[in-house]
Tab-separated table of C-alpha atoms in Angstrom:
chain	number	residue	atom	x	y	z
A	1	MET	CA	-7.157	22.993	-17.185
A	2	PRO	CA	-9.021	21.790	-14.081
A	3	LYS	CA	-7.340	21.385	-10.716
A	4	LEU	CA	-5.797	17.997	-9.978
A	5	LYS	CA	-7.344	16.050	-7.153
A	6	THR	CA	-5.645	13.415	-5.059
A	7	ASN	CA	-7.427	10.076	-4.999
A	8	ARG	CA	-8.295	9.938	-1.299
A	9	GLY	CA	-8.502	6.138	-1.194
A	10	ALA	CA	-4.984	5.900	-2.609
A	11	ALA	CA	-3.716	8.585	-0.225
A	12	LYS	CA	-4.786	6.414	2.711
A	13	ARG	CA	-3.143	3.288	1.303
A	14	PHE	CA	0.191	4.515	-0.047
A	15	LYS	CA	3.037	6.623	1.346
A	16	VAL	CA	5.956	8.065	-0.606
A	17	THR	CA	9.370	7.591	0.983
A	18	GLY	CA	12.102	10.206	1.057
A	19	SER	CA	13.832	8.594	-1.909
A	20	GLY	CA	10.586	8.676	-3.913
A	21	ARG	CA	9.636	5.019	-3.697
A	22	ILE	CA	6.051	4.097	-2.805
A	23	LYS	CA	5.267	1.991	0.256
A	24	ARG	CA	2.159	-0.095	0.736
A	25	GLY	CA	0.794	-2.230	3.532
A	26	GLN	CA	0.385	-5.977	3.187
A	27	SER	CA	-3.011	-7.574	2.638
A	28	PHE	CA	-4.402	-10.769	4.247
A	29	ARG	CA	-4.134	-9.464	7.793
A	30	ARG	CA	-7.748	-8.485	8.570
A	31	HIS	CA	-9.615	-11.656	9.511
A	32	ILE	CA	-9.423	-15.475	9.490
A	33	LEU	CA	-6.134	-15.190	11.349
A	34	THR	CA	-6.393	-18.406	13.372
A	35	LYS	CA	-5.303	-20.682	10.521
A	36	LYS	CA	-2.352	-18.470	9.581
A	37	SER	CA	0.950	-19.167	11.273
A	38	THR	CA	2.541	-16.672	13.640
A	39	LYS	CA	5.485	-16.317	11.270
A	40	ARG	CA	3.202	-15.486	8.353
A	41	LYS	CA	1.251	-12.891	10.358
A	42	ARG	CA	4.467	-11.293	11.629
A	43	GLN	CA	5.876	-11.011	8.111
A	44	LEU	CA	2.645	-9.387	6.906
A	45	ARG	CA	3.180	-6.515	9.373
A	46	SER	CA	6.073	-4.950	7.519
A	47	PRO	CA	5.299	-2.634	4.602
A	48	SER	CA	6.602	-3.426	1.144
A	49	ALA	CA	7.273	-1.454	-2.016
A	50	VAL	CA	4.725	-1.122	-4.806
A	51	ALA	CA	5.580	-3.280	-7.828
A	52	LYS	CA	7.311	-1.559	-10.757
A	53	VAL	CA	4.363	-2.095	-13.111
A	54	ASP	CA	1.963	-0.369	-10.684
A	55	VAL	CA	4.085	2.659	-9.780
A	56	ALA	CA	2.869	4.810	-12.702
A	57	SER	CA	-0.813	4.323	-11.869
A	58	VAL	CA	-0.252	5.022	-8.168
A	59	ARG	CA	1.691	8.196	-8.989
A	60	GLN	CA	-1.197	9.333	-11.185
A	61	MET	CA	-3.546	8.945	-8.219
A	62	LEU	CA	-1.128	10.869	-5.947
A	63	PRO	CA	-0.166	13.905	-8.058
A	64	PHE	CA	1.261	15.988	-5.186
A	65	SER	CA	3.672	13.473	-3.679
């Protein structure tokens, strides 16, 4: 069986917490920020958990976490 490789793009985007949940950063924070409210931009700063339906595919991309 060949060695498993971590998907490097996924490794940069997702982090596994101590309890095993997967964190991700929020999107919509890169450009065209002038029309977005301060409240909306502030709330986009905080990381959120990956949705339940996506956890299996993210774990497959991060085999060593």
